[in-house]
PDB file of C-alpha atoms and ligand atoms in Angstrom:
ATOM      1  CA  MET W   1     -24.688  -6.095   3.882  1.00  0.00           C
ATOM      2  CA  SER W   2     -23.895  -9.797   4.176  1.00  0.00           C
ATOM      3  CA  ALA W   3     -23.511 -11.501   7.562  1.00  0.00           C
ATOM      4  CA  ALA W   4     -19.790 -11.950   6.842  1.00  0.00           C
ATOM      5  CA  PRO W   5     -18.727  -8.562   5.421  1.00  0.00           C
ATOM      6  CA  PHE W   6     -15.023  -9.425   5.489  1.00  0.00           C
ATOM      7  CA  ASP W   7     -15.527 -12.575   3.400  1.00  0.00           C
ATOM      8  CA  LEU W   8     -13.745 -11.979   0.087  1.00  0.00           C
ATOM      9  CA  SER W   9     -14.524 -15.358  -1.487  1.00  0.00           C
ATOM     10  CA  GLY W  10     -14.852 -14.986  -5.246  1.00  0.00           C
ATOM     11  CA  ARG W  11     -13.051 -11.631  -5.248  1.00  0.00           C
ATOM     12  CA  VAL W  12      -9.753 -10.961  -7.001  1.00  0.00           C
ATOM     13  CA  ALA W  13      -7.218  -8.565  -5.476  1.00  0.00           C
ATOM     14  CA  LEU W  14      -4.238  -6.980  -7.232  1.00  0.00           C
ATOM     15  CA  VAL W  15      -1.638  -5.953  -4.636  1.00  0.00           C
ATOM     16  CA  THR W  16       1.391  -3.870  -5.621  1.00  0.00           C
ATOM     17  CA  GLY W  17       4.603  -4.211  -3.638  1.00  0.00           C
ATOM     18  CA  ALA W  18       3.367  -7.587  -2.386  1.00  0.00           C
ATOM     19  CA  GLY W  19       6.851  -8.562  -1.229  1.00  0.00           C
ATOM     20  CA  SER W  20       8.883  -7.072   1.574  1.00  0.00           C
ATOM     21  CA  VAL W  21      12.421  -5.639   1.661  1.00  0.00           C
ATOM     22  CA  GLY W  22      13.575  -7.907   4.479  1.00  0.00           C
ATOM     23  CA  ASP W  23      12.550 -10.890   6.585  1.00  0.00           C
ATOM     24  CA  GLY W  24       9.223 -10.386   8.262  1.00  0.00           C
ATOM     25  CA  TRP W  25       6.170  -8.468   7.262  1.00  0.00           C
ATOM     26  CA  GLY W  26       6.010  -5.401   5.041  1.00  0.00           C
ATOM     27  CA  ASN W  27       2.643  -3.712   4.554  1.00  0.00           C
ATOM     28  CA  GLY W  28       2.021  -5.147   1.085  1.00  0.00           C
ATOM     29  CA  LYS W  29       3.043  -8.675   2.058  1.00  0.00           C
ATOM     30  CA  ALA W  30       0.769  -8.649   5.122  1.00  0.00           C
ATOM     31  CA  THR W  31      -2.107  -7.191   3.104  1.00  0.00           C
ATOM     32  CA  ALA W  32      -1.725  -9.798   0.355  1.00  0.00           C
ATOM     33  CA  VAL W  33      -1.719 -12.637   2.889  1.00  0.00           C
ATOM     34  CA  LEU W  34      -4.652 -11.210   4.880  1.00  0.00           C
ATOM     35  CA  LEU W  35      -6.821 -10.744   1.779  1.00  0.00           C
ATOM     36  CA  ALA W  36      -6.083 -14.340   0.718  1.00  0.00           C
ATOM     37  CA  ARG W  37      -6.858 -15.627   4.233  1.00  0.00           C
ATOM     38  CA  HIS W  38     -10.269 -13.951   3.811  1.00  0.00           C
ATOM     39  CA  GLY W  39     -10.907 -15.834   0.581  1.00  0.00           C
ATOM     40  CA  ALA W  40      -9.640 -13.520  -2.161  1.00  0.00           C
ATOM     41  CA  ALA W  41      -7.502 -14.683  -5.044  1.00  0.00           C
ATOM     42  CA  VAL W  42      -4.468 -12.396  -4.866  1.00  0.00           C
ATOM     43  CA  PHE W  43      -2.257 -11.375  -7.777  1.00  0.00           C
ATOM     44  CA  GLY W  44       0.947  -9.939  -6.321  1.00  0.00           C
ATOM     45  CA  LEU W  45       3.220  -7.517  -8.154  1.00  0.00           C
ATOM     46  CA  ASP W  46       6.702  -6.501  -7.107  1.00  0.00           C
ATOM     47  CA  LEU W  47      10.098  -5.621  -8.547  1.00  0.00           C
ATOM     48  CA  ASN W  48      11.644  -8.295  -6.366  1.00  0.00           C
ATOM     49  CA  GLU W  49      10.796 -11.843  -7.494  1.00  0.00           C
ATOM     50  CA  ALA W  50      12.380 -13.491  -4.445  1.00  0.00           C
ATOM     51  CA  ALA W  51      10.199 -11.342  -2.173  1.00  0.00           C
ATOM     52  CA  LEU W  52       7.115 -12.388  -4.142  1.00  0.00           C
ATOM     53  CA  ALA W  53       8.156 -16.028  -3.758  1.00  0.00           C
ATOM     54  CA  ASP W  54       8.349 -15.534   0.039  1.00  0.00           C
ATOM     55  CA  THR W  55       4.791 -14.210   0.097  1.00  0.00           C
ATOM     56  CA  GLY W  56       3.631 -17.133  -2.036  1.00  0.00           C
ATOM     57  CA  ALA W  57       5.400 -19.566   0.291  1.00  0.00           C
ATOM     58  CA  VAL W  58       3.383 -18.260   3.261  1.00  0.00           C
ATOM     59  CA  LEU W  59       0.150 -18.997   1.441  1.00  0.00           C
ATOM     60  CA  ALA W  60       1.410 -22.421   0.327  1.00  0.00           C
ATOM     61  CA  ASP W  61       2.244 -23.258   3.973  1.00  0.00           C
ATOM     62  CA  GLU W  62      -1.294 -22.310   4.895  1.00  0.00           C
ATOM     63  CA  GLY W  63      -2.721 -24.583   2.164  1.00  0.00           C
ATOM     64  CA  ILE W  64      -4.114 -21.745   0.043  1.00  0.00           C
ATOM     65  CA  ALA W  65      -1.539 -21.592  -2.756  1.00  0.00           C
ATOM     66  CA  ASP W  66      -4.425 -21.663  -5.240  1.00  0.00           C
ATOM     67  CA  ARG W  67      -5.332 -18.143  -4.099  1.00  0.00           C
ATOM     68  CA  TRP W  68      -1.968 -16.722  -5.220  1.00  0.00           C
ATOM     69  CA  ALA W  69      -0.271 -15.764  -8.461  1.00  0.00           C
ATOM     70  CA  ALA W  70       2.527 -13.267  -8.940  1.00  0.00           C
ATOM     71  CA  ARG W  71       4.497 -11.396 -11.531  1.00  0.00           C
ATOM     72  CA  ARG W  72       7.546  -9.194 -11.513  1.00  0.00           C
ATOM     73  CA  CYS W  73       6.518  -5.658 -12.411  1.00  0.00           C
ATOM     74  CA  ASP W  74       8.110  -2.225 -12.230  1.00  0.00           C
ATOM     75  CA  MET W  75       5.116  -0.157 -11.150  1.00  0.00           C
ATOM     76  CA  THR W  76       6.749   3.038 -12.443  1.00  0.00           C
ATOM     77  CA  ASP W  77       6.688   1.666 -16.014  1.00  0.00           C
ATOM     78  CA  GLY W  78       3.313   2.076 -17.739  1.00  0.00           C
ATOM     79  CA  ALA W  79       3.806  -0.703 -20.286  1.00  0.00           C
ATOM     80  CA  ASP W  80       4.855  -3.111 -17.546  1.00  0.00           C
ATOM     81  CA  VAL W  81       1.802  -2.170 -15.448  1.00  0.00           C
ATOM     82  CA  ALA W  82      -0.567  -2.594 -18.410  1.00  0.00           C
ATOM     83  CA  ALA W  83       0.876  -6.055 -19.071  1.00  0.00           C
ATOM     84  CA  ALA W  84       0.607  -7.016 -15.392  1.00  0.00           C
ATOM     85  CA  VAL W  85      -3.050  -5.971 -15.188  1.00  0.00           C
ATOM     86  CA  ALA W  86      -3.782  -7.994 -18.337  1.00  0.00           C
ATOM     87  CA  ALA W  87      -1.960 -10.973 -16.810  1.00  0.00           C
ATOM     88  CA  CYS W  88      -4.078 -10.739 -13.647  1.00  0.00           C
ATOM     89  CA  VAL W  89      -7.291 -10.726 -15.690  1.00  0.00           C
ATOM     90  CA  ALA W  90      -6.006 -13.629 -17.808  1.00  0.00           C
ATOM     91  CA  ARG W  91      -5.199 -15.631 -14.666  1.00  0.00           C
ATOM     92  CA  PHE W  92      -8.169 -14.845 -12.400  1.00  0.00           C
ATOM     93  CA  GLY W  93     -10.755 -13.348 -14.797  1.00  0.00           C
ATOM     94  CA  ARG W  94     -11.482 -10.077 -13.010  1.00  0.00           C
ATOM     95  CA  ILE W  95     -10.183  -7.457 -10.543  1.00  0.00           C
ATOM     96  CA  ASP W  96     -12.336  -6.468  -7.564  1.00  0.00           C
ATOM     97  CA  ILE W  97      -9.704  -4.969  -5.283  1.00  0.00           C
ATOM     98  CA  LEU W  98      -6.583  -2.914  -6.036  1.00  0.00           C
ATOM     99  CA  VAL W  99      -4.122  -2.126  -3.258  1.00  0.00           C
ATOM    100  CA  ASN W 100      -1.626   0.570  -4.257  1.00  0.00           C
ATOM    101  CA  ASN W 101       1.103  -0.187  -1.724  1.00  0.00           C
ATOM    102  CA  VAL W 102       4.370   0.518  -3.577  1.00  0.00           C
ATOM    103  CA  GLY W 103       6.282   3.383  -2.006  1.00  0.00           C
ATOM    104  CA  GLY W 104       9.175   4.410   0.158  1.00  0.00           C
ATOM    105  CA  SER W 105      10.803   7.553   1.481  1.00  0.00           C
ATOM    106  CA  ALA W 106      14.088   9.285   0.783  1.00  0.00           C
ATOM    107  CA  PRO W 107      15.241  12.192   2.945  1.00  0.00           C
ATOM    108  CA  GLY W 108      15.872  15.670   1.638  1.00  0.00           C
ATOM    109  CA  ASP W 109      14.568  19.210   1.270  1.00  0.00           C
ATOM    110  CA  PRO W 110      14.440  21.166  -2.013  1.00  0.00           C
ATOM    111  CA  VAL W 111      18.060  22.239  -1.646  1.00  0.00           C
ATOM    112  CA  THR W 112      19.581  18.921  -0.604  1.00  0.00           C
ATOM    113  CA  MET W 113      17.576  16.776  -3.043  1.00  0.00           C
ATOM    114  CA  ASP W 114      18.660  16.710  -6.642  1.00  0.00           C
ATOM    115  CA  GLU W 115      16.032  16.729  -9.387  1.00  0.00           C
ATOM    116  CA  THR W 116      16.511  13.046 -10.122  1.00  0.00           C
ATOM    117  CA  LEU W 117      15.721  12.002  -6.551  1.00  0.00           C
ATOM    118  CA  TRP W 118      12.723  14.352  -6.395  1.00  0.00           C
ATOM    119  CA  GLN W 119      11.285  12.866  -9.593  1.00  0.00           C
ATOM    120  CA  ALA W 120      12.020   9.316  -8.419  1.00  0.00           C
ATOM    121  CA  GLN W 121      10.077   9.975  -5.194  1.00  0.00           C
ATOM    122  CA  ILE W 122       7.061  11.286  -7.109  1.00  0.00           C
ATOM    123  CA  ASP W 123       7.256   8.336  -9.516  1.00  0.00           C
ATOM    124  CA  LEU W 124       7.553   5.723  -6.756  1.00  0.00           C
ATOM    125  CA  ASN W 125       4.924   7.096  -4.376  1.00  0.00           C
ATOM    126  CA  LEU W 126       2.350   8.684  -6.704  1.00  0.00           C
ATOM    127  CA  THR W 127       2.774   7.741 -10.364  1.00  0.00           C
ATOM    128  CA  THR W 128       2.702   4.048  -9.437  1.00  0.00           C
ATOM    129  CA  ALA W 129      -0.866   4.495  -8.111  1.00  0.00           C
ATOM    130  CA  PHE W 130      -1.872   6.537 -11.155  1.00  0.00           C
ATOM    131  CA  LEU W 131      -0.602   3.820 -13.517  1.00  0.00           C
ATOM    132  CA  ALA W 132      -2.309   1.000 -11.618  1.00  0.00           C
ATOM    133  CA  CYS W 133      -5.605   2.917 -11.600  1.00  0.00           C
ATOM    134  CA  LYS W 134      -5.206   3.805 -15.275  1.00  0.00           C
ATOM    135  CA  TYR W 135      -5.256   0.153 -16.264  1.00  0.00           C
ATOM    136  CA  VAL W 136      -7.422  -1.354 -13.490  1.00  0.00           C
ATOM    137  CA  LEU W 137     -10.320   1.134 -13.575  1.00  0.00           C
ATOM    138  CA  PRO W 138     -11.483   0.068 -17.081  1.00  0.00           C
ATOM    139  CA  VAL W 139     -11.591  -3.548 -15.842  1.00  0.00           C
ATOM    140  CA  MET W 140     -13.681  -2.527 -12.823  1.00  0.00           C
ATOM    141  CA  THR W 141     -16.052  -0.313 -14.828  1.00  0.00           C
ATOM    142  CA  ALA W 142     -16.633  -3.118 -17.362  1.00  0.00           C
ATOM    143  CA  GLN W 143     -17.495  -5.438 -14.465  1.00  0.00           C
ATOM    144  CA  PHE W 144     -19.957  -2.830 -13.166  1.00  0.00           C
ATOM    145  CA  ASP W 145     -21.598  -2.454 -16.572  1.00  0.00           C
ATOM    146  CA  ALA W 146     -21.895  -6.233 -16.928  1.00  0.00           C
ATOM    147  CA  ALA W 147     -22.908  -7.283 -13.418  1.00  0.00           C
ATOM    148  CA  GLY W 148     -23.400  -4.196 -11.238  1.00  0.00           C
ATOM    149  CA  ARG W 149     -20.298  -4.760  -9.113  1.00  0.00           C
ATOM    150  CA  GLY W 150     -17.359  -2.377  -9.575  1.00  0.00           C
ATOM    151  CA  GLY W 151     -14.540  -2.591  -7.083  1.00  0.00           C
ATOM    152  CA  ALA W 152     -12.540  -1.095  -4.251  1.00  0.00           C
ATOM    153  CA  ILE W 153      -9.198   0.675  -4.473  1.00  0.00           C
ATOM    154  CA  VAL W 154      -7.059   1.162  -1.369  1.00  0.00           C
ATOM    155  CA  ASN W 155      -3.992   3.409  -1.477  1.00  0.00           C
ATOM    156  CA  ILE W 156      -1.296   3.163   1.175  1.00  0.00           C
ATOM    157  CA  GLY W 157      -0.331   6.709   2.116  1.00  0.00           C
ATOM    158  CA  SER W 158       1.687   7.987   5.070  1.00  0.00           C
ATOM    159  CA  ILE W 159       1.413  10.538   7.834  1.00  0.00           C
ATOM    160  CA  GLY W 160       4.548  11.857   6.122  1.00  0.00           C
ATOM    161  CA  GLY W 161       2.022  13.495   3.767  1.00  0.00           C
ATOM    162  CA  MET W 162       0.341  15.279   6.688  1.00  0.00           C
ATOM    163  CA  THR W 163       3.327  16.400   8.764  1.00  0.00           C
ATOM    164  CA  TYR W 164       6.483  18.231   7.770  1.00  0.00           C
ATOM    165  CA  GLN W 165       8.760  15.556   9.149  1.00  0.00           C
ATOM    166  CA  VAL W 166       8.573  12.028  10.522  1.00  0.00           C
ATOM    167  CA  GLY W 167      11.235  10.607  12.812  1.00  0.00           C
ATOM    168  CA  GLY W 168      13.114  13.904  12.903  1.00  0.00           C
ATOM    169  CA  ARG W 169      13.892  14.146   9.224  1.00  0.00           C
ATOM    170  CA  VAL W 170      12.437  16.040   6.302  1.00  0.00           C
ATOM    171  CA  SER W 171      11.448  14.052   3.211  1.00  0.00           C
ATOM    172  CA  ALA W 172       9.936  16.735   0.984  1.00  0.00           C
ATOM    173  CA  GLY W 173       9.441  14.538  -2.096  1.00  0.00           C
ATOM    174  CA  TYR W 174       7.811  11.758  -0.081  1.00  0.00           C
ATOM    175  CA  ALA W 175       5.586  14.254   1.761  1.00  0.00           C
ATOM    176  CA  ALA W 176       4.451  15.851  -1.488  1.00  0.00           C
ATOM    177  CA  ALA W 177       3.803  12.507  -3.164  1.00  0.00           C
ATOM    178  CA  LYS W 178       1.880  11.018  -0.219  1.00  0.00           C
ATOM    179  CA  ALA W 179      -0.216  14.190   0.157  1.00  0.00           C
ATOM    180  CA  GLY W 180      -0.812  13.973  -3.591  1.00  0.00           C
ATOM    181  CA  LEU W 181      -1.895  10.351  -3.211  1.00  0.00           C
ATOM    182  CA  VAL W 182      -4.715  11.451  -0.888  1.00  0.00           C
ATOM    183  CA  ALA W 183      -5.866  14.090  -3.394  1.00  0.00           C
ATOM    184  CA  PHE W 184      -5.539  11.596  -6.237  1.00  0.00           C
ATOM    185  CA  GLY W 185      -7.598   9.062  -4.274  1.00  0.00           C
ATOM    186  CA  ARG W 186     -10.347  11.551  -3.481  1.00  0.00           C
ATOM    187  CA  SER W 187     -10.676  12.869  -7.037  1.00  0.00           C
ATOM    188  CA  THR W 188     -10.582   9.386  -8.553  1.00  0.00           C
ATOM    189  CA  ALA W 189     -13.216   8.243  -6.048  1.00  0.00           C
ATOM    190  CA  ILE W 190     -15.643  10.948  -7.120  1.00  0.00           C
ATOM    191  CA  ALA W 191     -14.902  10.407 -10.818  1.00  0.00           C
ATOM    192  CA  PHE W 192     -15.930   6.745 -10.512  1.00  0.00           C
ATOM    193  CA  VAL W 193     -18.467   6.867  -7.670  1.00  0.00           C
ATOM    194  CA  ARG W 194     -21.436   6.069  -9.950  1.00  0.00           C
ATOM    195  CA  GLN W 195     -19.638   3.070 -11.403  1.00  0.00           C
ATOM    196  CA  GLY W 196     -19.596   1.141  -8.157  1.00  0.00           C
ATOM    197  CA  ILE W 197     -15.954   1.884  -7.374  1.00  0.00           C
ATOM    198  CA  ARG W 198     -14.754   3.084  -3.974  1.00  0.00           C
ATOM    199  CA  VAL W 199     -11.323   4.658  -3.465  1.00  0.00           C
ATOM    200  CA  ASN W 200      -9.814   5.286  -0.036  1.00  0.00           C
ATOM    201  CA  THR W 201      -6.367   5.758   1.483  1.00  0.00           C
ATOM    202  CA  VAL W 202      -4.879   4.093   4.560  1.00  0.00           C
ATOM    203  CA  VAL W 203      -2.539   6.587   6.247  1.00  0.00           C
ATOM    204  CA  PRO W 204      -0.041   4.714   8.432  1.00  0.00           C
ATOM    205  CA  GLY W 205       2.053   6.409  11.086  1.00  0.00           C
ATOM    206  CA  VAL W 206       5.449   5.084  12.161  1.00  0.00           C
ATOM    207  CA  MET W 207       5.285   1.354  11.554  1.00  0.00           C
ATOM    208  CA  TYR W 208       7.800  -1.308  12.519  1.00  0.00           C
ATOM    209  CA  THR W 209       8.238  -3.127   9.206  1.00  0.00           C
ATOM    210  CA  PRO W 210      11.434  -4.769   7.891  1.00  0.00           C
ATOM    211  CA  LEU W 211      12.082  -1.558   5.975  1.00  0.00           C
ATOM    212  CA  VAL W 212      12.917   0.218   9.235  1.00  0.00           C
ATOM    213  CA  GLU W 213      15.834  -1.995  10.224  1.00  0.00           C
ATOM    214  CA  HIS W 214      16.859  -2.718   6.635  1.00  0.00           C
ATOM    215  CA  ARG W 215      17.268   0.965   5.848  1.00  0.00           C
ATOM    216  CA  LEU W 216      18.159   2.377   9.247  1.00  0.00           C
ATOM    217  CA  VAL W 217      20.866  -0.136  10.036  1.00  0.00           C
ATOM    218  CA  ARG W 218      22.397   0.596   6.665  1.00  0.00           C
ATOM    219  CA  GLN W 219      22.150   4.347   7.150  1.00  0.00           C
ATOM    220  CA  LEU W 220      22.997   4.615  10.845  1.00  0.00           C
ATOM    221  CA  GLY W 221      24.799   1.480  12.037  1.00  0.00           C
ATOM    222  CA  ALA W 222      23.339  -1.034  14.512  1.00  0.00           C
ATOM    223  CA  ASP W 223      23.818   0.923  17.782  1.00  0.00           C
ATOM    224  CA  ASP W 224      22.343   4.171  16.547  1.00  0.00           C
ATOM    225  CA  ALA W 225      19.591   2.254  14.749  1.00  0.00           C
ATOM    226  CA  ALA W 226      18.600   0.527  18.016  1.00  0.00           C
ATOM    227  CA  ARG W 227      18.382   3.917  19.751  1.00  0.00           C
ATOM    228  CA  LEU W 228      16.369   5.344  16.874  1.00  0.00           C
ATOM    229  CA  ILE W 229      13.975   2.396  16.964  1.00  0.00           C
ATOM    230  CA  ALA W 230      13.453   2.962  20.710  1.00  0.00           C
ATOM    231  CA  ASP W 231      12.860   6.676  20.015  1.00  0.00           C
ATOM    232  CA  ARG W 232      10.350   5.799  17.292  1.00  0.00           C
ATOM    233  CA  HIS W 233       8.400   3.620  19.731  1.00  0.00           C
ATOM    234  CA  ALA W 234       8.481   6.398  22.341  1.00  0.00           C
ATOM    235  CA  SER W 235       7.319   9.043  19.855  1.00  0.00           C
ATOM    236  CA  VAL W 236       3.877   7.425  19.514  1.00  0.00           C
ATOM    237  CA  PRO W 237       1.128   8.266  22.066  1.00  0.00           C
ATOM    238  CA  MET W 238       0.386   4.529  22.361  1.00  0.00           C
ATOM    239  CA  GLY W 239       4.073   4.005  23.241  1.00  0.00           C
ATOM    240  CA  ARG W 240       4.833   1.696  20.373  1.00  0.00           C
ATOM    241  CA  MET W 241       5.123   1.678  16.604  1.00  0.00           C
ATOM    242  CA  GLY W 242       2.393  -0.089  14.695  1.00  0.00           C
ATOM    243  CA  ASP W 243       3.159  -2.995  12.402  1.00  0.00           C
ATOM    244  CA  ALA W 244       2.242  -4.288   8.968  1.00  0.00           C
ATOM    245  CA  TRP W 245      -0.857  -6.058  10.321  1.00  0.00           C
ATOM    246  CA  ASP W 246      -2.299  -2.760  11.523  1.00  0.00           C
ATOM    247  CA  VAL W 247      -2.032  -1.512   7.951  1.00  0.00           C
ATOM    248  CA  ALA W 248      -3.310  -4.790   6.488  1.00  0.00           C
ATOM    249  CA  ASN W 249      -6.358  -4.820   8.794  1.00  0.00           C
ATOM    250  CA  ALA W 250      -7.260  -1.284   7.709  1.00  0.00           C
ATOM    251  CA  ALA W 251      -6.784  -2.211   4.040  1.00  0.00           C
ATOM    252  CA  LEU W 252      -8.969  -5.322   4.484  1.00  0.00           C
ATOM    253  CA  PHE W 253     -11.718  -3.220   6.059  1.00  0.00           C
ATOM    254  CA  LEU W 254     -11.656  -0.599   3.290  1.00  0.00           C
ATOM    255  CA  ALA W 255     -11.569  -3.285   0.581  1.00  0.00           C
ATOM    256  CA  SER W 256     -14.476  -5.211   2.094  1.00  0.00           C
ATOM    257  CA  ASP W 257     -18.250  -4.800   2.001  1.00  0.00           C
ATOM    258  CA  ALA W 258     -18.036  -3.566   5.611  1.00  0.00           C
ATOM    259  CA  ALA W 259     -16.810  -0.274   4.124  1.00  0.00           C
ATOM    260  CA  GLY W 260     -19.516  -0.224   1.442  1.00  0.00           C
ATOM    261  CA  TYR W 261     -20.590   3.360   2.211  1.00  0.00           C
ATOM    262  CA  ILE W 262     -17.044   4.686   2.630  1.00  0.00           C
ATOM    263  CA  THR W 263     -15.316   6.387  -0.273  1.00  0.00           C
ATOM    264  CA  ALA W 264     -13.097   9.393  -1.036  1.00  0.00           C
ATOM    265  CA  THR W 265     -11.605   9.472   2.443  1.00  0.00           C
ATOM    266  CA  GLU W 266      -8.691   8.360   4.607  1.00  0.00           C
ATOM    267  CA  LEU W 267      -8.241   5.962   7.516  1.00  0.00           C
ATOM    268  CA  VAL W 268      -5.354   7.111   9.724  1.00  0.00           C
ATOM    269  CA  VAL W 269      -3.575   4.228  11.513  1.00  0.00           C
ATOM    270  CA  ASP W 270      -1.016   5.984  13.690  1.00  0.00           C
ATOM    271  CA  GLY W 271      -1.549   5.199  17.387  1.00  0.00           C
ATOM    272  CA  GLY W 272      -2.719   8.782  17.939  1.00  0.00           C
ATOM    273  CA  MET W 273       0.397  10.403  16.530  1.00  0.00           C
ATOM    274  CA  THR W 274      -1.044  13.085  14.243  1.00  0.00           C
ATOM    275  CA  ALA W 275      -3.660  14.175  16.776  1.00  0.00           C
ATOM    276  CA  ALA W 276      -1.009  14.568  19.476  1.00  0.00           C
ATOM    277  CA  ARG W 277       1.175  16.886  17.417  1.00  0.00           C
ATOM    278  CA  PRO W 278       1.165  20.599  18.083  1.00  0.00           C
ATOM    279  CA  GLY W 279      -0.504  22.692  15.374  1.00  0.00           C
TER     280      GLY W 279
HETATM  281  N1  NAD R 301       7.186   1.171   7.055  1.00  0.00           N
HETATM  282  C1  NAD R 301       6.677   2.304   7.499  1.00  0.00           C
HETATM  283  O1  NAD R 301       7.004   2.796   8.593  1.00  0.00           O
HETATM  284  C2  NAD R 301       5.634   3.009   6.675  1.00  0.00           C
HETATM  285  C3  NAD R 301       4.959   4.098   7.248  1.00  0.00           C
HETATM  286  C4  NAD R 301       4.013   4.771   6.491  1.00  0.00           C
HETATM  287  C5  NAD R 301       3.739   4.357   5.198  1.00  0.00           C
HETATM  288  N2  NAD R 301       4.420   3.305   4.662  1.00  0.00           N
HETATM  289  C6  NAD R 301       4.101   2.946   3.272  1.00  0.00           C
HETATM  290  O2  NAD R 301       3.757   1.578   3.194  1.00  0.00           O
HETATM  291  C7  NAD R 301       4.102   1.083   1.908  1.00  0.00           C
HETATM  292  C8  NAD R 301       4.924  -0.200   2.044  1.00  0.00           C
HETATM  293  O3  NAD R 301       5.960   0.029   2.935  1.00  0.00           O
HETATM  294  P1  NAD R 301       6.795  -1.159   3.573  1.00  0.00           P
HETATM  295  O4  NAD R 301       7.439  -0.602   4.773  1.00  0.00           O
HETATM  296  O5  NAD R 301       5.951  -2.352   3.709  1.00  0.00           O
HETATM  297  O6  NAD R 301       7.928  -1.309   2.447  1.00  0.00           O
HETATM  298  P2  NAD R 301       8.658  -2.537   1.769  1.00  0.00           P
HETATM  299  O7  NAD R 301       9.828  -1.896   1.110  1.00  0.00           O
HETATM  300  O8  NAD R 301       8.895  -3.655   2.738  1.00  0.00           O
HETATM  301  O9  NAD R 301       7.675  -3.066   0.665  1.00  0.00           O
HETATM  302  C9  NAD R 301       7.555  -2.421  -0.529  1.00  0.00           C
HETATM  303  C10 NAD R 301       7.720  -3.418  -1.683  1.00  0.00           C
HETATM  304  O10 NAD R 301       7.589  -2.657  -2.884  1.00  0.00           O
HETATM  305  C11 NAD R 301       8.525  -3.161  -3.817  1.00  0.00           C
HETATM  306  N3  NAD R 301       8.838  -2.136  -4.808  1.00  0.00           N
HETATM  307  C12 NAD R 301       9.646  -1.057  -4.658  1.00  0.00           C
HETATM  308  N4  NAD R 301       9.677  -0.351  -5.799  1.00  0.00           N
HETATM  309  C13 NAD R 301       8.856  -0.985  -6.666  1.00  0.00           C
HETATM  310  C14 NAD R 301       8.476  -0.738  -8.012  1.00  0.00           C
HETATM  311  N5  NAD R 301       8.940   0.315  -8.714  1.00  0.00           N
HETATM  312  N6  NAD R 301       7.614  -1.597  -8.614  1.00  0.00           N
HETATM  313  C15 NAD R 301       7.158  -2.675  -7.940  1.00  0.00           C
HETATM  314  N7  NAD R 301       7.490  -2.972  -6.666  1.00  0.00           N
HETATM  315  C16 NAD R 301       8.330  -2.119  -6.045  1.00  0.00           C
HETATM  316  C17 NAD R 301       9.729  -3.584  -3.010  1.00  0.00           C
HETATM  317  O11 NAD R 301      10.493  -4.551  -3.704  1.00  0.00           O
HETATM  318  C18 NAD R 301       9.080  -4.128  -1.727  1.00  0.00           C
HETATM  319  O12 NAD R 301       8.894  -5.527  -1.801  1.00  0.00           O
HETATM  320  C19 NAD R 301       4.846   2.207   1.200  1.00  0.00           C
HETATM  321  O13 NAD R 301       3.956   2.899   0.355  1.00  0.00           O
HETATM  322  C20 NAD R 301       5.285   3.101   2.341  1.00  0.00           C
HETATM  323  O14 NAD R 301       5.470   4.438   1.943  1.00  0.00           O
HETATM  324  C21 NAD R 301       5.363   2.622   5.376  1.00  0.00           C
END
């Protein structure tokens, strides 16, 4: 291993959901910025062009705008994903790191969810990763055949895939999709292990990202949202929610040479939450 295992100079990272729903730091935005700060050229994808522009502006402020390019992409649309992967290769020449970050939860159990919402949850949280891998893996395997270096894929899961509810509500579609993402990551890792490609999943707990206030304030109103945010902090053994940088740091580690012997597994980033649960 090199003396600077987190140095990503010369690497190219494709990050999905590289914007954020509100002001501040979502997991994909923080991961994109952190990878660029460590030397990677980052190609950001998101549905929301203004959010991508915000991420790019951070890197421009830091004087590393040359490490950033972006494109609007609906990660649930295979043709759009194929075109975005081709655009990344056209711009930066290769793909060494893929971060499958797109996702989001909707509440509901099998009775309260309609079929459309169920399918949308599976599409958003699982099919997006499948589509990205479908088009990125051939790029990585070609790199391995040519130069002996494949790549690293990092999925962003959720403890919602390990527990029946998070924050007091059931999200059956999200839980199924995020559990599926772990299985998808493990099986893909073994399928490509001899081609120099590692696949792992970061499993965040309750994180304080802009999504929390953006969605909760809309769903609950400001007073109830403030109480719920306090309850979310209190629900974690460490006494506080994590944030997007906790997720980004884990993604950086798994993407880097420091994790060179780590594949087909998960890194739980939850302040002790899953271990502290009964059962
Ligand atoms: N925030 C949390 O508490 C938390 C906890 C556990 C896991 N996660 C996971 O972390 C990931 C990111 O969460 P976040 O809180 O940073 O969310 P976020 O909503 O701030 O960021 C997600 C980004 O994905 C984009 N996006 C949504 N649908 C898309 C699509 N079809 N194609 C392309 N882009 C799309 C959005 O525009 C947004 O910019 C998700 O997978 C989420 O499930 C979040």
